[in-house]
Amino acid sequence: MKCDRCNRPAIVHQIIISGGQHKEVHLCEKHAQEAGIPNPGKQPINKMLEKIGTIAVPLKATSVSCPQCGSTLAQIRQSGLLGCDQCYDVFDQLAHSMVERAQHGATQHSGRQPGQGPADRARQHERSRLLRALDDAVRSEQYERAAKLKHQLADLNHSKDVPDDNDGAGESA
Amino acid sequence: MSADVPSPDDQIFELEADVVLTSRARIARNLSGSPFVHRSDPEQCQTVAEEIRTAAECVDLPGSPVWIDLAEISNRHRRVLYERHIISRQHAEGHHPRGVIVDEDETTSIMVNEEDHVRMHTIAQGLQTDHCFDQVRDIDRSLETKLPWAFHQRLGYLAACPSNVGTGVRFSAMLHLPALSLTGDLKKVQNAANDLKLAVRGYYGEGSESSGNFFQVSNQVTLGCSEEELLEQFQQVILPGIIQYERSARRALLRQDRVGIEDRVRRDIAVLRSARLIKVDECMRRLSTVRLGVCLGILDDVDLRHINSLFVLIQPGHLHERVGDALSPREALVTRADTVREMLA
């Protein structure tokens, strides 16, 4: 397949869903770079190492340590445990890969947030369901269904401002 | 043939108690701004323990809970708490300032300074994971009004171990699977559990061996799904599948060799009712067969609740507690046999 903008072979292929319409984009390396889309075949080596995780140990120990608990990269790699809540930001990449591995690929929290009441939880539950359905629809190229799901998600997000009589019901003091 | 099979008491099947001994829901939480437990010095552990204890005193926790300072009680008492599944082995064996808040009927406990600053759990007989979750979620919400939980917008609630981030919720059930053990199909359950991202552990959870054909099954993944989705998947999809598999294996055993199963059950109850010395492993094994016999309706003069209690009462800490003094290995064998005979008389 050729690039949308020139005659060179396309190496990046994307499907963009917008306003219920889906559009396919095919770009060569030069035009993909101009559009700010990374070339999947030229993924930086450090991104690959992230996936390998604790097996890859730097030859020179880094001097970075967490300002809150003093944990170093080497200590976290060795113990498999983070030292405090700040470690998750200080060692963001390592923490991300450790979490991804421990959680069988999951990287995004979709559960309760602090202070959420039952009505918020119901909304969050529905949002989580719609996001998964949208993901399925895109994967299986059901673009009409995907567009409908996106509308439902947008409606759900707008309904956030509408007060709910049940909000906070049953909450402990 | 089926008309000849005695019907066990229907109560046994309430809450799936023929297969599910207990179910549990636990939530792990940490304080924002404090090092996690393994990075804290004793002074920091003490400060955190006091902060959590004070917060717990200020909120309305159910069941008249009490605070137990684990550094202040004896090894024997820590052992008893562990055998009752109120605290974990790691918590019992720690050396840093730590404690546990436990309610009067010992169904809800809040471990302070275990691997995480707070690990709260509720345990119930039979399959009641939803009830357990309701209870422990209310405690979490109460404590949240007083304590700043460590929370990350993308990763959710933070924990020392990445396997606990996100919801921090773990559901578990203690399953009695004697028929699947006998038919050799347990491996299939373990393989299926791996595929379903479940952990299968022994009688005392992480790091423990299976004993008495008891297996603790729990969700491995705590991130990427809401608490409700995890609960629904666990209680309405995963566990019913395993329970039905065990029940089918039990029915198949009866069909194939009813006399053989009855013989095994009656021999084991006879030994338990007459033994004067018995080791814990042998006792667990024979109690497991007797429990199977009760659930199959082979034994109608044995109360399932007594059997369930015995799995706890025959453990070393409880034997020491019963006598009130340290026991020699032989005295432990005698006291265990006495305990069993009394309960099964």
Short mmCIF file of C-alpha atoms in Angstrom, two decimals, chain B residues 79-253:
data_model
loop_
_atom_site.label_atom_id
_atom_site.label_comp_id
_atom_site.label_asym_id
_atom_site.label_seq_id
_atom_site.Cartn_x
_atom_site.Cartn_y
_atom_site.Cartn_z
CA ARG B 79 0.06 -18.30 66.72
CA VAL B 80 -3.61 -18.62 67.76
CA LEU B 81 -4.52 -15.48 65.82
CA TYR B 82 -2.73 -16.90 62.79
CA GLU B 83 -4.42 -20.29 63.06
CA ARG B 84 -7.78 -18.50 63.17
CA HIS B 85 -6.88 -16.62 59.98
CA ILE B 86 -7.15 -13.28 61.85
CA ILE B 87 -3.57 -12.39 60.96
CA SER B 88 -1.17 -13.76 58.35
CA ARG B 89 1.94 -15.76 59.09
CA GLN B 90 4.09 -12.80 57.98
CA HIS B 91 2.23 -10.57 60.43
CA ALA B 92 2.59 -13.08 63.26
CA GLU B 93 6.32 -13.48 62.70
CA GLY B 94 7.25 -9.80 62.21
CA HIS B 95 9.56 -7.94 64.58
CA HIS B 96 8.51 -4.34 63.96
CA PRO B 97 5.72 -2.35 65.70
CA ARG B 98 2.43 -3.73 64.35
CA GLY B 99 -1.03 -4.63 65.49
CA VAL B 100 -4.44 -5.87 64.56
CA ILE B 101 -7.94 -4.53 65.12
CA VAL B 102 -10.42 -7.38 65.41
CA ASP B 103 -14.15 -7.40 66.10
CA GLU B 104 -15.78 -9.46 68.83
CA ASP B 105 -16.95 -12.31 66.60
CA GLU B 106 -13.58 -12.46 64.81
CA THR B 107 -15.05 -11.99 61.35
CA THR B 108 -13.42 -8.67 60.53
CA SER B 109 -9.82 -7.76 61.15
CA ILE B 110 -7.57 -4.89 60.18
CA MET B 111 -3.90 -5.80 60.09
CA VAL B 112 -1.72 -2.75 60.68
CA ASN B 113 1.84 -2.79 59.29
CA GLU B 114 1.70 -6.13 57.55
CA GLU B 115 3.19 -5.87 54.02
CA ASP B 116 0.98 -2.79 53.57
CA HIS B 117 0.08 -0.21 56.21
CA VAL B 118 -3.49 -1.51 56.31
CA ARG B 119 -4.92 -4.83 55.25
CA MET B 120 -8.55 -5.14 56.23
CA HIS B 121 -10.55 -8.29 55.66
CA THR B 122 -13.87 -9.90 56.45
CA ILE B 123 -14.33 -13.64 56.55
CA ALA B 124 -17.62 -15.61 56.51
CA GLN B 125 -18.75 -19.23 56.48
CA GLY B 126 -19.64 -20.69 53.08
CA LEU B 127 -19.83 -18.67 49.89
CA GLN B 128 -20.55 -15.09 50.97
CA THR B 129 -17.88 -13.09 49.18
CA ASP B 130 -20.40 -10.37 48.35
CA HIS B 131 -21.41 -9.98 51.99
CA CYS B 132 -17.73 -9.90 53.01
CA PHE B 133 -17.01 -7.23 50.42
CA ASP B 134 -19.91 -5.04 51.61
CA GLN B 135 -18.51 -5.17 55.13
CA VAL B 136 -14.90 -4.48 54.30
CA ARG B 137 -15.79 -1.75 51.77
CA ASP B 138 -17.71 0.10 54.49
CA ILE B 139 -14.67 -0.07 56.76
CA ASP B 140 -12.46 1.26 53.95
CA ARG B 141 -14.85 4.16 53.37
CA SER B 142 -14.96 4.94 57.09
CA LEU B 143 -11.19 4.94 57.49
CA GLU B 144 -10.79 6.96 54.30
CA THR B 145 -12.48 9.90 55.98
CA LYS B 146 -9.61 10.02 58.49
CA LEU B 147 -6.61 8.65 56.63
CA PRO B 148 -4.94 9.85 53.39
CA TRP B 149 -4.73 6.67 51.32
CA ALA B 150 -1.95 6.61 48.73
CA PHE B 151 -3.71 6.95 45.37
CA HIS B 152 -2.41 7.35 41.82
CA GLN B 153 -4.71 8.60 39.07
CA ARG B 154 -3.61 5.93 36.58
CA LEU B 155 -2.71 3.03 38.87
CA GLY B 156 -5.34 3.47 41.59
CA TYR B 157 -4.57 2.63 45.21
CA LEU B 158 -0.86 2.06 45.67
CA ALA B 159 0.78 -0.85 47.46
CA ALA B 160 4.29 -2.02 48.20
CA CYS B 161 3.92 -4.93 45.79
CA PRO B 162 2.73 -4.12 42.25
CA SER B 163 0.48 -7.20 42.40
CA ASN B 164 -1.77 -5.32 44.84
CA VAL B 165 -2.18 -1.92 43.14
CA GLY B 166 -5.43 -0.71 41.61
CA THR B 167 -8.43 -1.75 43.64
CA GLY B 168 -6.26 -3.43 46.30
CA VAL B 169 -9.12 -5.93 46.56
CA ARG B 170 -8.59 -9.65 46.80
CA PHE B 171 -11.42 -12.14 47.04
CA SER B 172 -10.69 -15.63 48.24
CA ALA B 173 -12.46 -18.82 49.15
CA MET B 174 -11.23 -21.83 51.11
CA LEU B 175 -12.40 -24.78 49.05
CA HIS B 176 -12.61 -28.39 50.21
CA LEU B 177 -11.80 -30.52 47.16
CA PRO B 178 -11.35 -34.11 48.40
CA ALA B 179 -13.09 -35.77 45.44
CA LEU B 180 -11.02 -33.93 42.85
CA SER B 181 -7.91 -34.93 44.83
CA LEU B 182 -9.02 -38.58 44.81
CA THR B 183 -9.85 -38.63 41.10
CA GLY B 184 -6.57 -36.88 40.25
CA ASP B 185 -8.37 -33.99 38.52
CA LEU B 186 -6.96 -31.30 40.77
CA LYS B 187 -4.25 -30.50 38.24
CA LYS B 188 -6.96 -29.55 35.75
CA VAL B 189 -8.43 -27.11 38.28
CA GLN B 190 -4.99 -25.61 38.88
CA ASN B 191 -4.37 -25.23 35.13
CA ALA B 192 -7.79 -23.65 34.64
CA ALA B 193 -7.13 -21.35 37.60
CA ASN B 194 -3.90 -20.15 35.97
CA ASP B 195 -5.77 -19.39 32.76
CA LEU B 196 -8.38 -17.46 34.75
CA LYS B 197 -5.63 -15.47 36.53
CA LEU B 198 -6.37 -17.08 39.87
CA ALA B 199 -3.92 -18.05 42.56
CA VAL B 200 -4.33 -21.45 44.22
CA ARG B 201 -2.68 -21.68 47.63
CA GLY B 202 -2.66 -23.91 50.69
CA TYR B 203 -4.68 -23.85 53.91
CA TYR B 204 -2.89 -20.81 55.35
CA GLY B 205 -2.68 -18.80 52.14
CA GLU B 206 0.52 -17.53 50.54
CA GLY B 207 3.50 -19.83 50.96
CA SER B 208 1.54 -22.58 52.73
CA GLU B 209 1.04 -26.19 51.72
CA SER B 210 -2.29 -27.74 51.00
CA SER B 211 -3.58 -29.63 54.00
CA GLY B 212 -6.76 -31.68 54.39
CA ASN B 213 -7.54 -31.16 50.69
CA PHE B 214 -8.20 -27.47 51.36
CA PHE B 215 -7.20 -24.95 48.71
CA GLN B 216 -7.44 -21.18 48.91
CA VAL B 217 -8.43 -19.71 45.56
CA SER B 218 -8.11 -15.96 44.96
CA ASN B 219 -7.94 -13.40 42.16
CA GLN B 220 -4.39 -12.50 41.11
CA VAL B 221 -5.29 -9.35 39.21
CA THR B 222 -6.40 -6.27 41.15
CA LEU B 223 -6.03 -3.66 38.38
CA GLY B 224 -7.99 -2.98 35.21
CA CYS B 225 -11.38 -4.10 36.52
CA SER B 226 -13.74 -2.46 38.98
CA GLU B 227 -14.30 -4.05 42.38
CA GLU B 228 -17.78 -5.11 41.29
CA GLU B 229 -16.48 -6.77 38.13
CA LEU B 230 -13.85 -8.67 40.09
CA LEU B 231 -16.49 -9.80 42.59
CA GLU B 232 -18.99 -10.84 39.92
CA GLN B 233 -16.35 -12.80 38.03
CA PHE B 234 -15.16 -14.52 41.21
CA GLN B 235 -18.45 -15.35 42.89
CA GLN B 236 -20.77 -15.89 39.93
CA VAL B 237 -18.49 -17.37 37.29
CA ILE B 238 -15.32 -18.86 38.69
CA LEU B 239 -16.38 -20.42 41.99
CA PRO B 240 -19.63 -22.02 40.75
CA GLY B 241 -17.57 -23.77 38.07
CA ILE B 242 -15.13 -25.27 40.58
CA ILE B 243 -17.96 -26.16 43.01
CA GLN B 244 -19.88 -28.02 40.31
CA TYR B 245 -16.70 -29.81 39.22
CA GLU B 246 -16.07 -31.05 42.77
CA ARG B 247 -19.72 -32.10 43.20
CA SER B 248 -19.63 -34.03 39.92
CA ALA B 249 -16.45 -35.78 41.08
CA ARG B 250 -18.17 -36.68 44.37
CA ARG B 251 -21.18 -38.14 42.55
CA ALA B 252 -18.88 -40.07 40.21
CA LEU B 253 -16.96 -41.52 43.16
#
